[in-house]
mmCIF file with all atom_site columns, C-alpha atoms in Angstrom:
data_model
loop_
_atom_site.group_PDB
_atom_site.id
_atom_site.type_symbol
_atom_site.label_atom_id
_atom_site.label_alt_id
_atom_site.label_comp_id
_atom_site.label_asym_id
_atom_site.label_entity_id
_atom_site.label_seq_id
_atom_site.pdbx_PDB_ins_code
_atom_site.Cartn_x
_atom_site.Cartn_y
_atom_site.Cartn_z
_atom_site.occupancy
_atom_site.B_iso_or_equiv
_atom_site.pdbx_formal_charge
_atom_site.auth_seq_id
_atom_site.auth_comp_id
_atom_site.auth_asym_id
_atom_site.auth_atom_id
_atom_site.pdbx_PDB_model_num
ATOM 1   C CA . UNK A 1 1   ? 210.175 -87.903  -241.596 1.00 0.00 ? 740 UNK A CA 1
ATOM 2   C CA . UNK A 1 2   ? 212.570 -90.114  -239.614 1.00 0.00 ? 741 UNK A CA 1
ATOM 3   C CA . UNK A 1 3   ? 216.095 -90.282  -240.752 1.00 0.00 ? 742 UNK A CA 1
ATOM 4   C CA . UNK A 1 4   ? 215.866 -93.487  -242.302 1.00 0.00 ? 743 UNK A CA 1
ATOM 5   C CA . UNK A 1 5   ? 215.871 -92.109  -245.489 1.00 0.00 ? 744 UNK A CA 1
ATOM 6   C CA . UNK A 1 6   ? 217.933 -88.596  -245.117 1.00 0.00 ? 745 UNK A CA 1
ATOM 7   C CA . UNK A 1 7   ? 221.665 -88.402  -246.968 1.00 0.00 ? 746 UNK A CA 1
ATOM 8   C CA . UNK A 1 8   ? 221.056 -90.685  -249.437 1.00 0.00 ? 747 UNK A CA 1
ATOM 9   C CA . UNK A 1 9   ? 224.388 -89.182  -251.022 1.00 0.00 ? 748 UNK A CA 1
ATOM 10  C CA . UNK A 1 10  ? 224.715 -91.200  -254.415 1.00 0.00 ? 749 UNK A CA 1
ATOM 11  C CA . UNK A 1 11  ? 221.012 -90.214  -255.345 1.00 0.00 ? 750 UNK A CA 1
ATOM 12  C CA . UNK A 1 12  ? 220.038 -87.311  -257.150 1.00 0.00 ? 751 UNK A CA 1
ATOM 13  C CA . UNK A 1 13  ? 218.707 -84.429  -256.307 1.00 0.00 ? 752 UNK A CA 1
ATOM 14  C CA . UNK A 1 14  ? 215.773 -84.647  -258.408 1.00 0.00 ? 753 UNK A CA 1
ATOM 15  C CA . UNK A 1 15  ? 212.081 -85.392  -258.246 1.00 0.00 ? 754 UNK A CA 1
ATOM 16  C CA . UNK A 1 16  ? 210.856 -88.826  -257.808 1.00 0.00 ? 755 UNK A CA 1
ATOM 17  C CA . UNK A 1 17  ? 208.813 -88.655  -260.339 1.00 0.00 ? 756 UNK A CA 1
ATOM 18  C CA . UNK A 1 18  ? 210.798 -87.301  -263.410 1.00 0.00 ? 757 UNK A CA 1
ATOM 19  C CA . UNK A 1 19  ? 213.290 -90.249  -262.486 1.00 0.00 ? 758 UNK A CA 1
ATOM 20  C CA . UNK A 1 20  ? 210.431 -92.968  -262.747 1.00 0.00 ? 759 UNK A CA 1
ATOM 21  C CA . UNK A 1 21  ? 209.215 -90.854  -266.229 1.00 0.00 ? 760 UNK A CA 1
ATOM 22  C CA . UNK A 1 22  ? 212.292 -90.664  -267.498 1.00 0.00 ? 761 UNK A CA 1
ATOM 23  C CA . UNK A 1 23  ? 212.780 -94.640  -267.009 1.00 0.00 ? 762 UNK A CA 1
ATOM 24  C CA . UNK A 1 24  ? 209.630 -95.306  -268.140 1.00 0.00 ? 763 UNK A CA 1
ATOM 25  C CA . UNK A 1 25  ? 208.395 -96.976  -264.601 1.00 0.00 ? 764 UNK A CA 1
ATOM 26  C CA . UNK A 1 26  ? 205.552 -96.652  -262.101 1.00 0.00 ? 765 UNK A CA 1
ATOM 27  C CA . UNK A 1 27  ? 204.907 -97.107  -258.964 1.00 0.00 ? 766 UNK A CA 1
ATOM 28  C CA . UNK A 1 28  ? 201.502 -99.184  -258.039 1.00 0.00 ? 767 UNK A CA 1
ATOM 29  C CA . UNK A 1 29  ? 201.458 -97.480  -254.664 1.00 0.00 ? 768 UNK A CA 1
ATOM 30  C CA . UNK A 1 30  ? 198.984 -94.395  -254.630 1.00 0.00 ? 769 UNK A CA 1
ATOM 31  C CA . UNK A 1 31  ? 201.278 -91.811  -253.309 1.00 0.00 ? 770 UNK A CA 1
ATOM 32  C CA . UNK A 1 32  ? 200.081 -88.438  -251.571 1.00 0.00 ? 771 UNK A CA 1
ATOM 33  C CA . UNK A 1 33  ? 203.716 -86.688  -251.657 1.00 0.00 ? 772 UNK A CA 1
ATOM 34  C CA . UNK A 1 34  ? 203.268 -83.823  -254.830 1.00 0.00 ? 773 UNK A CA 1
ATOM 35  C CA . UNK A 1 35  ? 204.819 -84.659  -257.872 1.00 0.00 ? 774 UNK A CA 1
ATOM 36  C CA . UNK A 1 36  ? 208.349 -82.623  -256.614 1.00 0.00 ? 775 UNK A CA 1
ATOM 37  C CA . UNK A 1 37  ? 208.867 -84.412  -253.676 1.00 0.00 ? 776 UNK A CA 1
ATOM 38  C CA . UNK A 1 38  ? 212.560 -85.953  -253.941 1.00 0.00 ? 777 UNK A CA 1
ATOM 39  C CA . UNK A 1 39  ? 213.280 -89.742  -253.263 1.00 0.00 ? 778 UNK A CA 1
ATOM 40  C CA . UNK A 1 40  ? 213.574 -89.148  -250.135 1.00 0.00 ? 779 UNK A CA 1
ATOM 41  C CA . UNK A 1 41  ? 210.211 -88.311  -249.524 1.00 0.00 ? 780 UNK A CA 1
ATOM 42  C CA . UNK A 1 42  ? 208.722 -91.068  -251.286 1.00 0.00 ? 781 UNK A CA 1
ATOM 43  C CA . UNK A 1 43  ? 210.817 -94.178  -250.037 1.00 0.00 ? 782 UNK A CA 1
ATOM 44  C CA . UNK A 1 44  ? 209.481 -92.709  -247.112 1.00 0.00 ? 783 UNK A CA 1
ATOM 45  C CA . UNK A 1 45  ? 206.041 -92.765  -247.607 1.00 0.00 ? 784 UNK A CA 1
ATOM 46  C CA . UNK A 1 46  ? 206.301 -96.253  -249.528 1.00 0.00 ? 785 UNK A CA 1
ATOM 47  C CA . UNK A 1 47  ? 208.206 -97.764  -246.167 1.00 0.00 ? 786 UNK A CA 1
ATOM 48  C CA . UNK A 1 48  ? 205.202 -96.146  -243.879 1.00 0.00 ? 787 UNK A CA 1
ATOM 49  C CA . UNK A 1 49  ? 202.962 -97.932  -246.526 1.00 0.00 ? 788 UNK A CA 1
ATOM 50  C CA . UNK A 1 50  ? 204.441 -101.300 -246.586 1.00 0.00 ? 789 UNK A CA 1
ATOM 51  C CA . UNK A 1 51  ? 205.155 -100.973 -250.374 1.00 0.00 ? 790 UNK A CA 1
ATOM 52  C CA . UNK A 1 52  ? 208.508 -102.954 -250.389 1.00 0.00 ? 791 UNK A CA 1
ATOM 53  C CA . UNK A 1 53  ? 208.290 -103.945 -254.251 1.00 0.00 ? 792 UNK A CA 1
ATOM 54  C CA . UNK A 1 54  ? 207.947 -100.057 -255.598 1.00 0.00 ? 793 UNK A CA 1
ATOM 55  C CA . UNK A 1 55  ? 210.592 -99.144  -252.761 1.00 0.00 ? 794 UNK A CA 1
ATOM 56  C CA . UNK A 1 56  ? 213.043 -101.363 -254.946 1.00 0.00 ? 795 UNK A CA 1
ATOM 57  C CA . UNK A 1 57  ? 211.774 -100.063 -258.174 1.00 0.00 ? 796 UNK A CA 1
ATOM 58  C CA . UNK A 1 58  ? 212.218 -96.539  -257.269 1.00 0.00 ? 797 UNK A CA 1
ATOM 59  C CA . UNK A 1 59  ? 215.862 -97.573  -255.683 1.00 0.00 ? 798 UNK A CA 1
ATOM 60  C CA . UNK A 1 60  ? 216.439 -99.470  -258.976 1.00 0.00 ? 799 UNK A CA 1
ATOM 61  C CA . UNK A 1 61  ? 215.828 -95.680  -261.207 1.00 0.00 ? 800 UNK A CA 1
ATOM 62  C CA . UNK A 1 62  ? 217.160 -93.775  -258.714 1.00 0.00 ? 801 UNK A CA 1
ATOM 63  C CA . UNK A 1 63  ? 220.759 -95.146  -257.953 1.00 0.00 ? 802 UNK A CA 1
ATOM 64  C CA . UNK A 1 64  ? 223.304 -94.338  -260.601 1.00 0.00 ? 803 UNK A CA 1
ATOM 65  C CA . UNK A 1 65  ? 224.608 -97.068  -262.792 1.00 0.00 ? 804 UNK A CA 1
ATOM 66  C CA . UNK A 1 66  ? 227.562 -98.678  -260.965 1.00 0.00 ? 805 UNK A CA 1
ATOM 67  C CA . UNK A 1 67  ? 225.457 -99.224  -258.164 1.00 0.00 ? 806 UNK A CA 1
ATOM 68  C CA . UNK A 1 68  ? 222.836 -100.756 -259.490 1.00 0.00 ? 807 UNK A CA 1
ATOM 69  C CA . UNK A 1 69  ? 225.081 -103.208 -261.063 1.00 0.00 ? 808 UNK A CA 1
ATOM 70  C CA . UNK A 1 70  ? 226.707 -103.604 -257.697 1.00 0.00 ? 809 UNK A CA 1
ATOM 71  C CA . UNK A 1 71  ? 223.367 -104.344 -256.550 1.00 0.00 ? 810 UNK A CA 1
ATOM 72  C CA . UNK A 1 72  ? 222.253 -106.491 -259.029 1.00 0.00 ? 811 UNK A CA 1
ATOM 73  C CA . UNK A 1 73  ? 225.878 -108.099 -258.425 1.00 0.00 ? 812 UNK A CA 1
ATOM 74  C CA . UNK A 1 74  ? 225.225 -109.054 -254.582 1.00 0.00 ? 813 UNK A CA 1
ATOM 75  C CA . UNK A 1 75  ? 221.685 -110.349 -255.869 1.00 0.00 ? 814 UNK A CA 1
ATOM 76  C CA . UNK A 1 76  ? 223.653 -112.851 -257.862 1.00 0.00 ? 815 UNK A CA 1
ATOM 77  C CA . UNK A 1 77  ? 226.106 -113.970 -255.575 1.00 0.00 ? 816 UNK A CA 1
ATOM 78  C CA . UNK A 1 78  ? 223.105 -114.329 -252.979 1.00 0.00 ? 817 UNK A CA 1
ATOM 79  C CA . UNK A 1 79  ? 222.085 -117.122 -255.357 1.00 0.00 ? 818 UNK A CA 1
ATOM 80  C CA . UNK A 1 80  ? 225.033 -119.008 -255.775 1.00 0.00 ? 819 UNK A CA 1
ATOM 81  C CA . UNK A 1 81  ? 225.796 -122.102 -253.432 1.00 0.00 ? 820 UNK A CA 1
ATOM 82  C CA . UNK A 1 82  ? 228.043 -121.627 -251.233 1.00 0.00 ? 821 UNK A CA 1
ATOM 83  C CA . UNK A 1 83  ? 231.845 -122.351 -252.768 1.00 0.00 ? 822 UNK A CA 1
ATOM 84  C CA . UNK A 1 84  ? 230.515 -121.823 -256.138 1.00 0.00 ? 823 UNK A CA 1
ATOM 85  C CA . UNK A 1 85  ? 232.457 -120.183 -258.585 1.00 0.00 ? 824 UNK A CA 1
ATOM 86  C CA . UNK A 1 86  ? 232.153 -116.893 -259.919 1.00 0.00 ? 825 UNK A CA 1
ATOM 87  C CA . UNK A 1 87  ? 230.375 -116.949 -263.207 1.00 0.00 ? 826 UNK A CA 1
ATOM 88  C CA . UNK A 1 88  ? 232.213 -114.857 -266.078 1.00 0.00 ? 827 UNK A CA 1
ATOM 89  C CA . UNK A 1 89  ? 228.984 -112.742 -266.533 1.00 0.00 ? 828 UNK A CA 1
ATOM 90  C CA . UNK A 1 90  ? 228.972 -112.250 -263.026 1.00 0.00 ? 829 UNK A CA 1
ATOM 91  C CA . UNK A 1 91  ? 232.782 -112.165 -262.492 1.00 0.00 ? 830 UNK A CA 1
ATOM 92  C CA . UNK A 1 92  ? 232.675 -109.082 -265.381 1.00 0.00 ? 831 UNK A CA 1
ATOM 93  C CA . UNK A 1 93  ? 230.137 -106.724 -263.788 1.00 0.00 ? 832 UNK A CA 1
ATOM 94  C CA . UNK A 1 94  ? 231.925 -107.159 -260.550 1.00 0.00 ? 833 UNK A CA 1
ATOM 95  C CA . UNK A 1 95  ? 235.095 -106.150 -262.726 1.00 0.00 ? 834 UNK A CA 1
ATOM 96  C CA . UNK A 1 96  ? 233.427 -103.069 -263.998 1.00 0.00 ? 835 UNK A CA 1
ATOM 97  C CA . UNK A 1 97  ? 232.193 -102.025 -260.846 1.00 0.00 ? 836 UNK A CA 1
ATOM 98  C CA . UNK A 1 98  ? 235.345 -101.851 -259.411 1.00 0.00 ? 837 UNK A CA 1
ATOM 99  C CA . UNK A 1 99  ? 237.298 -100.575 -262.255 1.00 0.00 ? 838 UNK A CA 1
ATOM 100 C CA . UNK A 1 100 ? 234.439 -98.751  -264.327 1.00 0.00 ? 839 UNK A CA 1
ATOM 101 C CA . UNK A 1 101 ? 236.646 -98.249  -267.787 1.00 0.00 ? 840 UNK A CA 1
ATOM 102 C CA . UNK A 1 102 ? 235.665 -98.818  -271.297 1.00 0.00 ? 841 UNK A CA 1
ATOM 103 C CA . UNK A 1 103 ? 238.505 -102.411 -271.159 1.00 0.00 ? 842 UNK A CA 1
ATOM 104 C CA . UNK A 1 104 ? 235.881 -103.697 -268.172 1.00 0.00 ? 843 UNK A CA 1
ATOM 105 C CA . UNK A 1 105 ? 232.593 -102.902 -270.090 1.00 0.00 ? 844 UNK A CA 1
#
């Protein structure tokens, strides 16, 4: 494996697989890693298979909350013209990323 994938720090250390199970998600790639083989592993295999779309669904179970809203976050503003302003749905999340209390939810 090259280090592409290694230190992935805000994922956990579980299986790939229980994470996609336990959000109710597959993959549509046929993997050959076992069923315990950690994200790592997989995002892996998926980049050395070309797989891009289940690379982002696995990222999208994997990461913890706050930064999948961050990432959903910088998906928005990547559709916004340039100037624009911040929409208040948009301008919230981004508020509760930074400041994750139950006043920014």
């Amino acid at each position: 494996m090259n280090e592409r994938f290694l230190n992935l720090t805000k994922i956990p250390k579980q299986p790939a697989a229980r994470m996609l199970a336990m959000a109710n998600a597959e993959l549509e790639t046929e993997l050959s890693a076992p069923a315990s083989a950690s994200v790592e592993t997989v995002l892996q295999e998926l980049y050395e298979k070309g797989a891009l779309i289940d690379m982002l669904r696995l990222l999208s179970v994997a990461l913890p909350a706050r930064e999948r809203v961050w990432w959903a976050c910088l998906a928005a503003r990547d559709t916004l013209k340039s100037g624009a302003k911040l929409p208040p749905p948009l301008a919230a999340a981004e508020a509760w990323v930074f400041k994750p209390t139950e006043e920014n939810r």
